[in-house]
PDB file of C-alpha atoms and ligand atoms in Angstrom:
ATOM      1  CA  MET G   1      15.823 -11.839   6.467  1.00 86.00           C
ATOM      2  CA  ALA G   2      13.596 -10.165  10.140  1.00 95.00           C
ATOM      3  CA  VAL G   3      11.449  -7.734  10.655  1.00 97.00           C
ATOM      4  CA  GLY G   4      11.734  -4.653  13.460  1.00 97.00           C
ATOM      5  CA  LEU G   5       9.818  -4.153  15.511  1.00 97.00           C
ATOM      6  CA  ILE G   6       9.296  -0.156  18.623  1.00 97.00           C
ATOM      7  CA  GLY G   7       6.070   0.333  20.550  1.00 93.00           C
ATOM      8  CA  GLY G   8       5.285   0.121  24.029  1.00 75.00           C
ATOM      9  CA  SER G   9       4.199  -2.785  26.192  1.00 64.00           C
ATOM     10  CA  GLY G  10       1.885  -5.916  25.166  1.00 65.00           C
ATOM     11  CA  LEU G  11       2.647  -6.062  21.681  1.00 74.00           C
ATOM     12  CA  GLU G  12       5.404  -7.793  23.388  1.00 72.00           C
ATOM     13  CA  ARG G  13       2.490 -11.238  24.009  1.00 72.00           C
ATOM     14  CA  LEU G  14       2.077 -11.339  19.829  1.00 74.00           C
ATOM     15  CA  ILE G  15       5.520 -12.849  20.641  1.00 81.00           C
ATOM     16  CA  GLU G  16       5.554 -16.760  19.976  1.00 77.00           C
ATOM     17  CA  GLY G  17       9.037 -17.824  21.381  1.00 76.00           C
ATOM     18  CA  ASP G  18      10.114 -14.873  23.067  1.00 73.00           C
ATOM     19  CA  LYS G  19      13.667 -14.395  24.353  1.00 89.00           C
ATOM     20  CA  SER G  20      14.821 -11.433  25.987  1.00 90.00           C
ATOM     21  CA  SER G  21      18.833 -10.287  24.901  1.00 94.00           C
ATOM     22  CA  LEU G  22      20.099  -7.771  25.918  1.00 96.00           C
ATOM     23  CA  VAL G  23      21.949  -6.190  23.419  1.00 97.00           C
ATOM     24  CA  ALA G  24      25.564  -3.482  23.734  1.00 97.00           C
ATOM     25  CA  THR G  25      25.174   0.215  21.267  1.00 97.00           C
ATOM     26  CA  PRO G  26      27.488   2.817  21.635  1.00 96.00           C
ATOM     27  CA  TYR G  27      24.901   4.756  23.829  1.00 97.00           C
ATOM     28  CA  GLY G  28      23.683   1.670  26.172  1.00 97.00           C
ATOM     29  CA  ASP G  29      22.547  -1.994  25.868  1.00 97.00           C
ATOM     30  CA  VAL G  30      18.564  -2.531  24.778  1.00 97.00           C
ATOM     31  CA  TYR G  31      16.436  -4.947  26.167  1.00 95.00           C
ATOM     32  CA  VAL G  32      15.466  -6.619  22.202  1.00 95.00           C
ATOM     33  CA  VAL G  33      12.816  -9.749  22.393  1.00 94.00           C
ATOM     34  CA  SER G  34      12.976 -12.292  19.577  1.00 94.00           C
ATOM     35  CA  GLY G  35      10.941 -14.764  18.013  1.00 93.00           C
ATOM     36  CA  GLU G  36       7.729 -15.045  15.532  1.00 94.00           C
ATOM     37  CA  ILE G  37       5.196 -13.986  14.369  1.00 93.00           C
ATOM     38  CA  ASN G  38       2.954 -15.534  12.139  1.00 94.00           C
ATOM     39  CA  GLY G  39       6.617 -17.653  11.042  1.00 95.00           C
ATOM     40  CA  VAL G  40       8.123 -13.783  10.399  1.00 96.00           C
ATOM     41  CA  GLU G  41      11.269 -13.731  12.679  1.00 95.00           C
ATOM     42  CA  VAL G  42      10.702 -10.629  14.719  1.00 96.00           C
ATOM     43  CA  PHE G  43      13.059  -9.147  16.909  1.00 96.00           C
ATOM     44  CA  PHE G  44      11.223  -5.850  19.252  1.00 95.00           C
ATOM     45  CA  VAL G  45      12.465  -2.542  21.734  1.00 95.00           C
ATOM     46  CA  SER G  46      10.017  -1.085  23.686  1.00 94.00           C
ATOM     47  CA  ARG G  47      10.448   2.143  23.279  1.00 95.00           C
ATOM     48  CA  HIS G  48      10.029   3.408  26.365  1.00 94.00           C
ATOM     49  CA  GLY G  49      12.206   0.615  28.000  1.00 92.00           C
ATOM     50  CA  PRO G  50      11.204  -2.436  29.271  1.00 88.00           C
ATOM     51  CA  HIS G  51       9.979  -0.994  32.656  1.00 88.00           C
ATOM     52  CA  HIS G  52       8.073   1.979  30.956  1.00 88.00           C
ATOM     53  CA  GLU G  53      10.809   3.691  32.641  1.00 92.00           C
ATOM     54  CA  HIS G  54      12.446   6.781  29.994  1.00 94.00           C
ATOM     55  CA  PRO G  55       9.358   9.849  28.637  1.00 95.00           C
ATOM     56  CA  PRO G  56       9.502  11.239  25.756  1.00 95.00           C
ATOM     57  CA  HIS G  57      12.300  13.468  25.997  1.00 96.00           C
ATOM     58  CA  ARG G  58      14.577  10.797  26.999  1.00 96.00           C
ATOM     59  CA  VAL G  59      13.947   7.911  24.959  1.00 97.00           C
ATOM     60  CA  ARG G  60      16.780   6.712  24.077  1.00 98.00           C
ATOM     61  CA  TYR G  61      16.684   6.754  20.265  1.00 98.00           C
ATOM     62  CA  ARG G  62      19.616   6.478  19.030  1.00 98.00           C
ATOM     63  CA  ALA G  63      20.311   2.744  21.505  1.00 98.00           C
ATOM     64  CA  ASN G  64      16.647   1.335  20.245  1.00 98.00           C
ATOM     65  CA  LEU G  65      17.292   1.304  16.669  1.00 98.00           C
ATOM     66  CA  TYR G  66      21.111   1.022  16.849  1.00 98.00           C
ATOM     67  CA  ALA G  67      20.350  -2.168  18.669  1.00 98.00           C
ATOM     68  CA  LEU G  68      17.587  -3.644  16.053  1.00 98.00           C
ATOM     69  CA  LYS G  69      20.638  -2.735  12.757  1.00 97.00           C
ATOM     70  CA  LYS G  70      22.897  -4.746  14.813  1.00 96.00           C
ATOM     71  CA  THR G  71      20.150  -7.445  14.955  1.00 96.00           C
ATOM     72  CA  GLY G  72      20.233  -7.614  11.522  1.00 95.00           C
ATOM     73  CA  VAL G  73      17.543  -5.864  10.700  1.00 96.00           C
ATOM     74  CA  GLU G  74      16.381  -4.376   6.967  1.00 94.00           C
ATOM     75  CA  LYS G  75      12.634  -2.957   7.739  1.00 96.00           C
ATOM     76  CA  ILE G  76      10.767  -1.471  10.922  1.00 97.00           C
ATOM     77  CA  ILE G  77       7.172  -0.792  12.184  1.00 98.00           C
ATOM     78  CA  ALA G  78       7.067   0.606  14.509  1.00 97.00           C
ATOM     79  CA  THR G  79       3.760   1.805  17.026  1.00 96.00           C
ATOM     80  CA  SER G  80       2.293   4.471  18.902  1.00 95.00           C
ATOM     81  CA  ALA G  81      -0.290   5.812  21.129  1.00 95.00           C
ATOM     82  CA  VAL G  82      -1.127   8.847  19.055  1.00 97.00           C
ATOM     83  CA  GLY G  83      -4.194  11.885  20.237  1.00 97.00           C
ATOM     84  CA  SER G  84      -6.671  13.283  17.128  1.00 98.00           C
ATOM     85  CA  LEU G  85      -7.372  16.494  15.697  1.00 98.00           C
ATOM     86  CA  LEU G  86     -10.017  15.016  13.472  1.00 98.00           C
ATOM     87  CA  GLU G  87     -13.190  14.165  13.942  1.00 98.00           C
ATOM     88  CA  GLU G  88     -13.060  12.202  12.253  1.00 97.00           C
ATOM     89  CA  MET G  89     -10.799  10.633  13.838  1.00 98.00           C
ATOM     90  CA  PRO G  90     -12.007   8.417  17.344  1.00 98.00           C
ATOM     91  CA  PRO G  91     -10.207   7.133  19.907  1.00 97.00           C
ATOM     92  CA  GLY G  92      -9.185   3.458  18.646  1.00 97.00           C
ATOM     93  CA  SER G  93      -8.861   4.335  14.760  1.00 98.00           C
ATOM     94  CA  LEU G  94      -5.895   3.395  13.040  1.00 98.00           C
ATOM     95  CA  VAL G  95      -4.050   5.623  11.042  1.00 98.00           C
ATOM     96  CA  VAL G  96      -0.569   4.689   8.686  1.00 98.00           C
ATOM     97  CA  ILE G  97       1.179   7.867   8.326  1.00 98.00           C
ATOM     98  CA  ASP G  98       2.956   9.207   5.777  1.00 97.00           C
ATOM     99  CA  GLN G  99       4.479  13.260   7.487  1.00 98.00           C
ATOM    100  CA  PHE G 100       5.384  15.356  10.450  1.00 98.00           C
ATOM    101  CA  ILE G 101       5.665  18.211  11.233  1.00 98.00           C
ATOM    102  CA  ASP G 102       8.674  18.010  14.172  1.00 98.00           C
ATOM    103  CA  PHE G 103       7.658  20.621  17.243  1.00 98.00           C
ATOM    104  CA  ALA G 104      10.294  18.861  18.968  1.00 97.00           C
ATOM    105  CA  LYS G 105      13.383  19.215  18.024  1.00 92.00           C
ATOM    106  CA  ARG G 106      15.814  17.257  20.064  1.00 95.00           C
ATOM    107  CA  HIS G 107      18.985  17.731  17.643  1.00 93.00           C
ATOM    108  CA  ILE G 108      19.135  13.844  18.438  1.00 97.00           C
ATOM    109  CA  THR G 109      21.135  12.715  15.412  1.00 98.00           C
ATOM    110  CA  TYR G 110      23.910  10.870  14.637  1.00 97.00           C
ATOM    111  CA  TYR G 111      25.590  12.570  12.738  1.00 96.00           C
ATOM    112  CA  ASP G 112      26.173  14.694  14.773  1.00 94.00           C
ATOM    113  CA  ASP G 113      30.407  14.443  14.437  1.00 92.00           C
ATOM    114  CA  VAL G 114      29.739  14.856  10.179  1.00 94.00           C
ATOM    115  CA  VAL G 115      27.726  16.726   7.505  1.00 95.00           C
ATOM    116  CA  VAL G 116      25.164  14.305   6.526  1.00 94.00           C
ATOM    117  CA  HIS G 117      22.216  15.605   6.058  1.00 95.00           C
ATOM    118  CA  VAL G 118      19.423  12.826   4.694  1.00 95.00           C
ATOM    119  CA  ASP G 119      16.135  13.224   2.492  1.00 95.00           C
ATOM    120  CA  VAL G 120      12.759  12.652   4.424  1.00 95.00           C
ATOM    121  CA  THR G 121      10.599  14.408   1.492  1.00 95.00           C
ATOM    122  CA  ARG G 122       8.887  10.165   2.027  1.00 95.00           C
ATOM    123  CA  PRO G 123      10.248   9.462   5.848  1.00 96.00           C
ATOM    124  CA  TYR G 124       7.466   6.684   6.404  1.00 97.00           C
ATOM    125  CA  CYS G 125       8.301   3.709   3.948  1.00 96.00           C
ATOM    126  CA  PRO G 126       5.217   3.478   1.215  1.00 95.00           C
ATOM    127  CA  SER G 127       5.501   0.334   0.461  1.00 95.00           C
ATOM    128  CA  MET G 128       5.176  -1.027   3.588  1.00 97.00           C
ATOM    129  CA  ASN G 129       2.830   1.411   4.095  1.00 97.00           C
ATOM    130  CA  ARG G 130       1.184   0.262   1.385  1.00 97.00           C
ATOM    131  CA  VAL G 131       1.047  -3.913   3.429  1.00 98.00           C
ATOM    132  CA  LEU G 132       0.006  -2.222   6.794  1.00 98.00           C
ATOM    133  CA  PHE G 133      -3.469  -1.150   5.351  1.00 98.00           C
ATOM    134  CA  GLU G 134      -4.316  -3.177   3.667  1.00 98.00           C
ATOM    135  CA  ALA G 135      -3.855  -5.901   6.207  1.00 98.00           C
ATOM    136  CA  GLY G 136      -5.751  -3.540   8.091  1.00 98.00           C
ATOM    137  CA  ARG G 137      -8.330  -3.143   5.829  1.00 98.00           C
ATOM    138  CA  ARG G 138      -8.974  -7.170   5.714  1.00 98.00           C
ATOM    139  CA  VAL G 139      -8.484  -7.563   8.914  1.00 98.00           C
ATOM    140  CA  LYS G 140     -11.174  -5.499   9.479  1.00 98.00           C
ATOM    141  CA  ALA G 141      -9.716  -3.208  12.312  1.00 98.00           C
ATOM    142  CA  PRO G 142     -10.688   0.819  11.906  1.00 98.00           C
ATOM    143  CA  VAL G 143      -7.933   2.622  10.185  1.00 98.00           C
ATOM    144  CA  ARG G 144      -7.040   4.927   7.873  1.00 98.00           C
ATOM    145  CA  MET G 145      -4.225   5.337   5.397  1.00 98.00           C
ATOM    146  CA  GLY G 146      -1.875   8.915   5.258  1.00 98.00           C
ATOM    147  CA  GLY G 147      -1.866  11.103   7.786  1.00 98.00           C
ATOM    148  CA  THR G 148       0.147  13.929   9.232  1.00 98.00           C
ATOM    149  CA  TYR G 149       2.268  12.983  12.904  1.00 98.00           C
ATOM    150  CA  ILE G 150       3.050  16.341  14.533  1.00 98.00           C
ATOM    151  CA  CYS G 151       5.453  15.729  17.172  1.00 98.00           C
ATOM    152  CA  THR G 152       5.261  17.479  20.643  1.00 98.00           C
ATOM    153  CA  GLU G 153       8.459  18.269  22.965  1.00 97.00           C
ATOM    154  CA  GLY G 154       5.906  16.145  26.311  1.00 96.00           C
ATOM    155  CA  PRO G 155       6.177  15.270  28.386  1.00 96.00           C
ATOM    156  CA  ARG G 156       2.943  17.307  28.809  1.00 97.00           C
ATOM    157  CA  PHE G 157       0.171  17.612  26.767  1.00 97.00           C
ATOM    158  CA  GLU G 158      -0.924  20.280  25.147  1.00 98.00           C
ATOM    159  CA  THR G 159      -3.299  22.847  25.170  1.00 98.00           C
ATOM    160  CA  PRO G 160      -6.553  23.667  23.056  1.00 98.00           C
ATOM    161  CA  ALA G 161      -4.397  26.914  21.495  1.00 98.00           C
ATOM    162  CA  GLU G 162      -1.489  24.490  20.586  1.00 98.00           C
ATOM    163  CA  ILE G 163      -3.766  21.619  19.075  1.00 98.00           C
ATOM    164  CA  GLU G 164      -5.582  24.572  16.754  1.00 98.00           C
ATOM    165  CA  MET G 165      -2.621  25.864  16.058  1.00 98.00           C
ATOM    166  CA  PHE G 166      -1.185  22.628  14.847  1.00 98.00           C
ATOM    167  CA  ARG G 167      -4.764  21.491  12.981  1.00 98.00           C
ATOM    168  CA  MET G 168      -4.086  25.088  10.870  1.00 98.00           C
ATOM    169  CA  LEU G 169      -0.692  23.191  10.403  1.00 98.00           C
ATOM    170  CA  GLY G 170      -2.619  20.620   8.508  1.00 98.00           C
ATOM    171  CA  ALA G 171      -1.376  17.627  11.785  1.00 98.00           C
ATOM    172  CA  SER G 172      -4.370  14.816  12.463  1.00 98.00           C
ATOM    173  CA  VAL G 173      -2.154  13.596  14.953  1.00 98.00           C
ATOM    174  CA  VAL G 174      -0.517  14.373  17.296  1.00 98.00           C
ATOM    175  CA  GLY G 175       2.603  12.211  19.532  1.00 97.00           C
ATOM    176  CA  MET G 176       5.595  12.754  21.955  1.00 97.00           C
ATOM    177  CA  THR G 177       8.296  10.637  20.283  1.00 96.00           C
ATOM    178  CA  ASN G 178       7.786   9.566  16.355  1.00 97.00           C
ATOM    179  CA  VAL G 179      11.414  12.226  16.359  1.00 98.00           C
ATOM    180  CA  PRO G 180      13.948  12.121  15.924  1.00 98.00           C
ATOM    181  CA  GLU G 181      12.250   8.256  15.761  1.00 98.00           C
ATOM    182  CA  VAL G 182      11.719   8.087  12.026  1.00 98.00           C
ATOM    183  CA  VAL G 183      14.855  10.690  11.320  1.00 98.00           C
ATOM    184  CA  LEU G 184      17.497   7.576  12.920  1.00 98.00           C
ATOM    185  CA  ALA G 185      15.790   4.958  11.114  1.00 97.00           C
ATOM    186  CA  ARG G 186      17.119   6.247   8.067  1.00 96.00           C
ATOM    187  CA  GLU G 187      20.260   7.888   9.200  1.00 97.00           C
ATOM    188  CA  ILE G 188      20.375   4.772  10.099  1.00 96.00           C
ATOM    189  CA  ALA G 189      19.278   3.140   6.871  1.00 95.00           C
ATOM    190  CA  VAL G 190      16.362   1.283   7.979  1.00 96.00           C
ATOM    191  CA  HIS G 191      12.736   1.744   6.312  1.00 96.00           C
ATOM    192  CA  TYR G 192      10.245   3.140   8.977  1.00 97.00           C
ATOM    193  CA  SER G 193       6.472   2.376   8.893  1.00 97.00           C
ATOM    194  CA  LEU G 194       4.320   4.052  11.853  1.00 97.00           C
ATOM    195  CA  LEU G 195       1.022   2.214  13.178  1.00 97.00           C
ATOM    196  CA  ALA G 196      -0.653   4.908  14.667  1.00 97.00           C
ATOM    197  CA  VAL G 197      -3.065   4.862  17.800  1.00 96.00           C
ATOM    198  CA  VAL G 198      -5.686   6.818  18.822  1.00 97.00           C
ATOM    199  CA  THR G 199      -6.215   7.399  22.228  1.00 96.00           C
ATOM    200  CA  ASN G 200      -7.823  10.236  22.644  1.00 97.00           C
ATOM    201  CA  TYR G 201      -9.139  13.361  21.004  1.00 98.00           C
ATOM    202  CA  ALA G 202      -6.358  15.918  21.088  1.00 98.00           C
ATOM    203  CA  ALA G 203      -6.534  18.653  23.866  1.00 98.00           C
ATOM    204  CA  GLY G 204      -9.638  21.225  23.303  1.00 97.00           C
ATOM    205  CA  MET G 205     -11.187  18.689  21.368  1.00 97.00           C
ATOM    206  CA  GLN G 206     -12.448  16.144  25.052  1.00 96.00           C
ATOM    207  CA  SER G 207     -13.039  17.706  28.709  1.00 95.00           C
ATOM    208  CA  ARG G 208      -8.897  16.725  29.272  1.00 95.00           C
ATOM    209  CA  VAL G 209      -6.831  15.066  28.413  1.00 96.00           C
ATOM    210  CA  SER G 210      -5.644  12.075  30.358  1.00 95.00           C
ATOM    211  CA  GLN G 211      -2.460   9.502  30.540  1.00 93.00           C
ATOM    212  CA  GLU G 212      -4.660   6.969  32.644  1.00 94.00           C
ATOM    213  CA  GLU G 213      -7.462   6.841  29.707  1.00 93.00           C
ATOM    214  CA  VAL G 214      -4.356   7.069  26.794  1.00 93.00           C
ATOM    215  CA  VAL G 215      -2.917   3.381  28.691  1.00 91.00           C
ATOM    216  CA  GLU G 216      -6.393   1.687  28.690  1.00 92.00           C
ATOM    217  CA  VAL G 217      -7.598   2.814  25.244  1.00 93.00           C
ATOM    218  CA  MET G 218      -4.251   1.696  23.942  1.00 92.00           C
ATOM    219  CA  SER G 219      -4.766  -1.795  26.409  1.00 90.00           C
ATOM    220  CA  ARG G 220      -8.230  -1.681  24.212  1.00 92.00           C
ATOM    221  CA  ALA G 221      -6.712  -1.661  21.158  1.00 94.00           C
ATOM    222  CA  GLU G 222      -3.602  -4.120  20.884  1.00 92.00           C
ATOM    223  CA  GLU G 223      -6.549  -6.792  19.506  1.00 93.00           C
ATOM    224  CA  ASN G 224      -7.009  -5.036  16.421  1.00 96.00           C
ATOM    225  CA  VAL G 225      -3.029  -3.857  16.397  1.00 95.00           C
ATOM    226  CA  LYS G 226      -1.832  -7.172  16.713  1.00 94.00           C
ATOM    227  CA  ARG G 227      -5.233  -8.823  14.281  1.00 96.00           C
ATOM    228  CA  LEU G 228      -3.421  -6.123  11.839  1.00 97.00           C
ATOM    229  CA  LEU G 229       0.234  -7.176  12.494  1.00 96.00           C
ATOM    230  CA  TYR G 230      -0.026 -11.129  12.262  1.00 96.00           C
ATOM    231  CA  GLU G 231      -2.106 -10.216   8.704  1.00 97.00           C
ATOM    232  CA  ALA G 232       0.061  -7.853   7.206  1.00 98.00           C
ATOM    233  CA  LEU G 233       4.914  -9.309   8.686  1.00 97.00           C
ATOM    234  CA  PRO G 234       5.131 -11.811   6.052  1.00 97.00           C
ATOM    235  CA  ARG G 235       4.328  -9.738   2.883  1.00 97.00           C
ATOM    236  CA  ILE G 236       5.541  -7.493   5.006  1.00 97.00           C
ATOM    237  CA  ASP G 237       9.465  -9.853   4.989  1.00 95.00           C
ATOM    238  CA  GLU G 238       8.195 -10.872   1.497  1.00 93.00           C
ATOM    239  CA  LEU G 239       8.372  -6.976   0.714  1.00 91.00           C
ATOM    240  CA  SER G 240      10.913  -5.112  -1.810  1.00 88.00           C
ATOM    241  CA  VAL G 241      10.448  -2.085  -0.421  1.00 81.00           C
ATOM    242  CA  GLU G 242      10.645   0.458  -2.609  1.00 71.00           C
ATOM    243  CA  ASP G 243      14.652   1.724  -2.030  1.00 72.00           C
ATOM    244  CA  ASP G 244      14.155   5.534  -0.433  1.00 70.00           C
ATOM    245  CA  CYS G 245      16.866   4.062   1.720  1.00 72.00           C
ATOM    246  CA  ILE G 246      20.007   3.977  -0.812  1.00 73.00           C
ATOM    247  CA  LEU G 247      22.137   6.571  -0.858  1.00 72.00           C
ATOM    248  CA  TYR G 248      23.033   7.032   3.186  1.00 88.00           C
ATOM    249  CA  ARG G 249      23.443   2.472   3.671  1.00 89.00           C
ATOM    250  CA  GLU G 250      27.109   3.667   3.333  1.00 89.00           C
ATOM    251  CA  TYR G 251      27.283   6.353   5.318  1.00 92.00           C
ATOM    252  CA  ALA G 252      24.963   3.860   8.056  1.00 93.00           C
ATOM    253  CA  GLU G 253      28.189   1.868   7.671  1.00 91.00           C
ATOM    254  CA  LYS G 254      30.593   4.351   6.972  1.00 92.00           C
ATOM    255  CA  TYR G 255      30.146   6.487   9.799  1.00 92.00           C
ATOM    256  CA  ILE G 256      27.834   4.763  12.671  1.00 94.00           C
ATOM    257  CA  MET G 257      27.815   0.518  13.188  1.00 93.00           C
ATOM    258  CA  GLY G 258      31.614   0.746  11.617  1.00 82.00           C
ATOM    259  CA  ARG G 259      32.477   3.439  14.923  1.00 69.00           C
TER     260      ARG G 259
HETATM  261  N1  HPA U 323      -1.115  14.759  23.146  1.00 57.46           N
HETATM  262  C1  HPA U 323       0.615  13.576  23.067  1.00 57.46           C
HETATM  263  N2  HPA U 323       0.277  12.120  22.356  1.00 57.46           N
HETATM  264  C2  HPA U 323      -0.230  11.866  23.620  1.00 57.46           C
HETATM  265  C3  HPA U 323      -2.076  11.946  23.428  1.00 57.46           C
HETATM  266  C4  HPA U 323      -2.228  13.301  22.654  1.00 57.46           C
HETATM  267  O1  HPA U 323      -3.130  14.085  23.235  1.00 57.46           O
HETATM  268  N3  HPA U 323      -2.407  11.256  22.970  1.00 57.46           N
HETATM  269  C5  HPA U 323      -1.497   9.646  22.988  1.00 57.46           C
HETATM  270  N4  HPA U 323      -0.162   9.830  22.910  1.00 57.46           N
END
């Protein structure tokens, strides 16, 4: 069984024998790169589009996940740049996320015209999370197990006052894209984990936050992300996961894929 990947550009370079194809979805066509990583078949979607053309509030969240589901994957590993709210998690750290708080409120769902409420008590797959963390430890990457991702609307960065509030609420990292992505994964019944890459301290913890810094630190962290994924993917592929999606497979088939 193949594994789906969602991330920024750069991850494609890890894929051997990659070829790209356009996958049609009811939400628009999506470029999907397919190939192998360490012997595991993977399908990769670049979250912001192949030319990084969709800003966080306009990412084609539903199309991206639909396209991956259509390839047949049942597990998705995502990577994402985040700002750190914790001194002890400096830029370059990798964080296996286990909770989110939604400050984006984007109202993007597959269940627009039917009443389905998905359970997100455990939004990120606990079994895949463990594998990611253990793989990170094995390759000696600076990885941390567990963290709460607070999602903002973007595309601007935050004010120091917002960051202070987010810290009081219990957030460990801040980003602009993981909600609704993680929720749509549950709705469409695929197991999902997020490896967050800390690219900067959040606003107020350093003199300013810049896009250039995010891009530069992300590309420096790429090597650790790749080593971790190379190690983790064969185990993820074989993993029999704790099934938090079991309730939703039928709904997904009927109301999302069956349209
Ligand atoms: N805030 C929001 N999104 C981000 C940040 C940040 O500080 N760094 C990388 N993505």
